[in-house]
Short mmCIF file of C-alpha atoms in Angstrom, two decimals:
data_model
loop_
_atom_site.label_atom_id
_atom_site.label_comp_id
_atom_site.label_asym_id
_atom_site.label_seq_id
_atom_site.Cartn_x
_atom_site.Cartn_y
_atom_site.Cartn_z
CA UNK A 1 45.04 -4.67 222.70
CA UNK A 2 42.47 -2.80 224.79
CA UNK A 3 38.86 -1.91 224.08
CA UNK A 4 36.54 -0.33 226.61
CA UNK A 5 33.60 1.60 225.23
CA UNK A 6 31.72 4.35 227.01
CA UNK A 7 28.02 5.10 227.26
CA UNK A 8 25.51 7.26 229.10
CA UNK A 9 22.39 9.35 228.74
CA UNK A 10 21.71 10.45 225.17
CA UNK A 11 24.37 8.16 223.69
CA UNK A 12 23.79 5.36 221.21
CA UNK A 13 26.63 2.95 220.46
CA UNK A 14 26.85 0.77 217.36
CA UNK A 15 29.80 -1.59 217.07
CA UNK A 16 31.28 -5.00 217.76
CA UNK A 17 34.62 -3.98 219.25
CA UNK A 18 36.32 -6.08 221.91
CA UNK A 19 39.79 -6.52 223.37
CA UNK A 20 41.82 -8.72 221.02
CA UNK A 21 39.90 -7.73 217.89
CA UNK A 22 41.98 -7.74 214.69
CA UNK A 23 41.37 -4.63 212.56
CA UNK A 24 41.97 -5.28 208.86
CA UNK A 25 42.16 -2.72 206.04
CA UNK A 26 40.36 -4.93 203.53
CA UNK A 27 36.76 -3.91 204.20
CA UNK A 28 35.33 -1.66 206.90
CA UNK A 29 37.78 -0.80 209.66
CA UNK A 30 35.20 0.96 211.84
CA UNK A 31 35.40 -0.30 215.43
CA UNK A 32 32.49 1.56 216.98
CA UNK A 33 30.13 4.41 216.12
CA UNK A 34 28.67 6.84 218.66
CA UNK A 35 25.53 8.92 218.15
CA UNK A 36 24.74 11.69 220.64
CA UNK A 37 21.50 13.58 221.19
CA UNK A 38 20.40 16.27 223.60
CA UNK A 39 17.88 19.02 224.19
CA UNK A 40 20.31 21.60 222.74
CA UNK A 41 23.25 21.55 220.36
CA UNK A 42 25.62 22.49 223.18
CA UNK A 43 24.36 19.59 225.31
CA UNK A 44 24.77 17.18 222.42
CA UNK A 45 28.33 18.32 221.78
CA UNK A 46 29.17 18.02 225.47
CA UNK A 47 27.86 14.46 225.58
CA UNK A 48 29.85 13.48 222.51
CA UNK A 49 33.01 14.98 223.99
CA UNK A 50 32.50 12.99 227.17
CA UNK A 51 31.89 9.69 225.44
CA UNK A 52 34.98 10.08 223.24
CA UNK A 53 37.16 11.06 226.20
CA UNK A 54 35.97 8.09 228.29
CA UNK A 55 36.44 5.58 225.45
CA UNK A 56 39.63 3.52 225.69
CA UNK A 57 41.11 1.94 222.56
CA UNK A 58 44.74 0.85 222.44
CA UNK A 59 46.85 -1.04 219.91
CA UNK A 60 45.46 0.75 216.87
CA UNK A 61 45.20 4.41 215.90
CA UNK A 62 41.73 5.96 215.84
CA UNK A 63 40.21 9.25 214.73
CA UNK A 64 39.18 10.17 218.29
CA UNK A 65 41.87 12.92 218.56
CA UNK A 66 40.67 14.46 215.29
CA UNK A 67 37.02 14.34 216.37
CA UNK A 68 37.86 16.01 219.67
CA UNK A 69 39.69 18.75 217.78
CA UNK A 70 36.55 19.32 215.75
CA UNK A 71 34.21 19.26 218.76
CA UNK A 72 36.33 21.73 220.73
CA UNK A 73 36.75 24.23 217.90
CA UNK A 74 34.91 27.50 218.73
CA UNK A 75 33.41 27.73 215.25
CA UNK A 76 31.97 24.21 215.48
CA UNK A 77 30.70 24.84 219.02
CA UNK A 78 28.74 27.80 217.70
CA UNK A 79 26.80 25.41 215.47
CA UNK A 80 27.39 27.45 212.32
CA UNK A 81 29.69 25.55 209.98
CA UNK A 82 29.69 24.51 206.34
CA UNK A 83 30.92 21.45 204.46
CA UNK A 84 34.19 23.30 203.93
CA UNK A 85 34.86 23.57 207.67
CA UNK A 86 37.61 20.91 207.77
CA UNK A 87 39.32 22.19 204.60
CA UNK A 88 39.28 25.71 206.01
CA UNK A 89 40.82 24.51 209.29
CA UNK A 90 43.64 22.08 208.39
CA UNK A 91 45.03 22.38 211.93
CA UNK A 92 42.24 20.05 213.03
CA UNK A 93 44.21 17.16 211.53
CA UNK A 94 47.28 17.92 213.62
CA UNK A 95 46.59 15.68 216.59
CA UNK A 96 50.12 14.94 217.80
CA UNK A 97 50.23 18.12 219.91
CA UNK A 98 46.56 18.28 220.86
CA UNK A 99 45.54 18.12 224.51
CA UNK A 100 42.13 17.74 226.12
CA UNK A 101 40.66 17.72 229.60
CA UNK A 102 41.11 14.03 230.41
CA UNK A 103 40.94 12.77 233.98
CA UNK A 104 44.21 10.92 233.32
CA UNK A 105 47.17 13.08 232.24
CA UNK A 106 48.54 10.22 230.16
CA UNK A 107 45.33 10.21 228.12
CA UNK A 108 45.29 13.96 227.51
CA UNK A 109 48.61 14.09 225.66
CA UNK A 110 48.82 12.11 222.43
CA UNK A 111 52.57 11.79 222.85
CA UNK A 112 51.98 9.77 226.02
CA UNK A 113 49.06 7.65 224.81
CA UNK A 114 50.22 4.05 224.54
CA UNK A 115 53.68 4.79 225.94
CA UNK A 116 53.23 2.50 228.95
CA UNK A 117 51.82 -0.27 226.79
CA UNK A 118 54.75 -0.05 224.36
CA UNK A 119 57.18 -0.21 227.28
CA UNK A 120 55.48 -3.27 228.77
CA UNK A 121 55.43 -5.03 225.41
CA UNK A 122 59.14 -4.30 224.97
CA UNK A 123 60.01 -5.66 228.41
CA UNK A 124 57.81 -8.73 227.86
CA UNK A 125 59.53 -9.41 224.55
CA UNK A 126 62.95 -9.18 226.22
CA UNK A 127 61.86 -11.49 229.03
CA UNK A 128 60.62 -14.15 226.62
CA UNK A 129 62.94 -13.85 223.63
CA UNK A 130 66.03 -12.25 225.14
CA UNK A 131 67.97 -9.26 223.88
CA UNK A 132 67.78 -9.07 220.05
CA UNK A 133 71.10 -9.65 218.36
CA UNK A 134 70.02 -7.53 215.39
CA UNK A 135 70.13 -4.48 217.67
CA UNK A 136 73.74 -5.20 218.60
CA UNK A 137 73.09 -6.97 221.90
CA UNK A 138 75.82 -9.33 223.08
CA UNK A 139 74.41 -11.96 225.48
CA UNK A 140 77.90 -12.74 226.76
CA UNK A 141 78.22 -9.23 228.20
CA UNK A 142 74.96 -9.25 230.13
CA UNK A 143 75.56 -8.94 233.87
CA UNK A 144 73.02 -10.80 235.91
CA UNK A 145 71.52 -9.04 238.91
CA UNK A 146 72.31 -11.87 241.30
CA UNK A 147 74.88 -14.65 241.33
CA UNK A 148 72.96 -16.71 243.87
CA UNK A 149 71.62 -19.97 242.54
CA UNK A 150 68.05 -19.83 243.74
CA UNK A 151 67.49 -23.43 242.77
CA UNK A 152 69.61 -24.53 245.73
CA UNK A 153 67.38 -22.52 248.05
CA UNK A 154 64.06 -23.58 246.57
CA UNK A 155 64.74 -27.29 246.13
CA UNK A 156 62.62 -29.07 248.76
CA UNK A 157 64.26 -31.51 251.17
CA UNK A 158 63.98 -35.17 250.15
CA UNK A 159 60.87 -36.93 251.35
CA UNK A 160 61.27 -40.00 253.49
CA UNK A 161 57.96 -41.33 252.27
CA UNK A 162 55.79 -40.80 249.24
CA UNK A 163 53.13 -38.09 249.56
CA UNK A 164 49.71 -39.33 250.56
CA UNK A 165 47.91 -37.48 247.77
CA UNK A 166 46.10 -35.11 250.07
CA UNK A 167 42.55 -33.96 249.47
CA UNK A 168 42.78 -34.69 245.77
CA UNK A 169 43.21 -38.39 246.52
CA UNK A 170 40.02 -38.33 248.58
CA UNK A 171 38.16 -36.65 245.71
CA UNK A 172 39.37 -39.23 243.18
CA UNK A 173 38.63 -42.24 245.39
CA UNK A 174 35.40 -41.19 247.14
CA UNK A 175 33.94 -38.63 244.76
CA UNK A 176 32.37 -35.24 245.56
CA UNK A 177 30.25 -36.57 248.43
CA UNK A 178 33.20 -38.20 250.15
CA UNK A 179 35.27 -35.08 249.61
CA UNK A 180 32.59 -32.85 251.13
CA UNK A 181 32.33 -35.20 254.12
CA UNK A 182 36.10 -35.11 254.67
CA UNK A 183 36.06 -31.30 254.61
CA UNK A 184 33.25 -31.11 257.17
CA UNK A 185 34.96 -33.58 259.49
CA UNK A 186 38.38 -31.94 259.24
CA UNK A 187 39.24 -30.15 262.51
CA UNK A 188 42.09 -28.01 261.23
CA UNK A 189 42.31 -25.11 258.78
CA UNK A 190 42.02 -25.98 255.08
CA UNK A 191 43.50 -23.75 252.40
CA UNK A 192 42.92 -23.97 248.66
CA UNK A 193 45.62 -22.56 246.39
CA UNK A 194 44.33 -21.25 243.04
CA UNK A 195 47.68 -20.21 241.58
CA UNK A 196 47.66 -22.78 238.80
CA UNK A 197 43.97 -22.38 238.13
CA UNK A 198 44.39 -18.64 237.62
CA UNK A 199 47.65 -19.16 235.77
CA UNK A 200 45.94 -21.05 233.02
CA UNK A 201 43.15 -18.53 232.57
CA UNK A 202 44.49 -15.06 233.14
CA UNK A 203 47.73 -13.15 233.53
CA UNK A 204 50.28 -15.95 233.80
CA UNK A 205 48.81 -17.76 230.81
CA UNK A 206 49.63 -14.76 228.62
CA UNK A 207 53.10 -14.14 230.08
CA UNK A 208 54.51 -17.62 230.73
CA UNK A 209 55.09 -20.60 228.51
CA UNK A 210 54.45 -24.21 229.47
CA UNK A 211 58.13 -24.88 230.12
CA UNK A 212 58.26 -22.03 232.67
CA UNK A 213 55.20 -23.43 234.44
CA UNK A 214 56.72 -26.92 234.51
CA UNK A 215 60.01 -25.66 235.96
CA UNK A 216 58.34 -24.09 239.00
CA UNK A 217 55.68 -26.77 239.53
CA UNK A 218 57.84 -28.90 241.83
CA UNK A 219 58.78 -25.96 244.04
CA UNK A 220 55.20 -24.70 244.22
CA UNK A 221 54.01 -28.15 245.23
CA UNK A 222 56.67 -28.39 247.94
CA UNK A 223 55.82 -24.94 249.29
CA UNK A 224 52.16 -25.86 249.62
#
């Protein structure tokens, strides 16, 4: 659900990760690989710590907490370890209670990582699909926050005459050149609303269905 890689001096990144990527267990589930280098072992370890801390991956579990446990272990930091290092230190695999020096407190505690995202997904699911009956919800007992019918407030007054079509009509009838001329000759202030343009390409497009957009189209048009 979120992918933002990190980089910097002495860091090589190999991977094709992106937000929205589906990770399957059927072949290679590696999202990205980081390679760090430096003039000393300590510098190399510090760079790898930084790049792992700055990396943001949500929606799927990664081995970043485990790697940070390894990199921050005093024995590993000394540079003298053997192939039995992980077997001799099983606590490295216990990441649920691990904490690191993240700039964001919510990133430093594994118990908090993804908590906000899970909450937003839950609220979005309720907003779209309603309260799930399988969890014992009774729609008849839901108390609405307001008993005011907003439709009576938002409904525009009846028009005595049909709308002229505005600037769009000029564009359709006279083309881009005629539209540009009308804009230059207009003496008042012209405003362009991009609500619907942005709605179809960004946030609203992922949170609203077509029927919700259609229901508010009339009121938006009247307000503008």
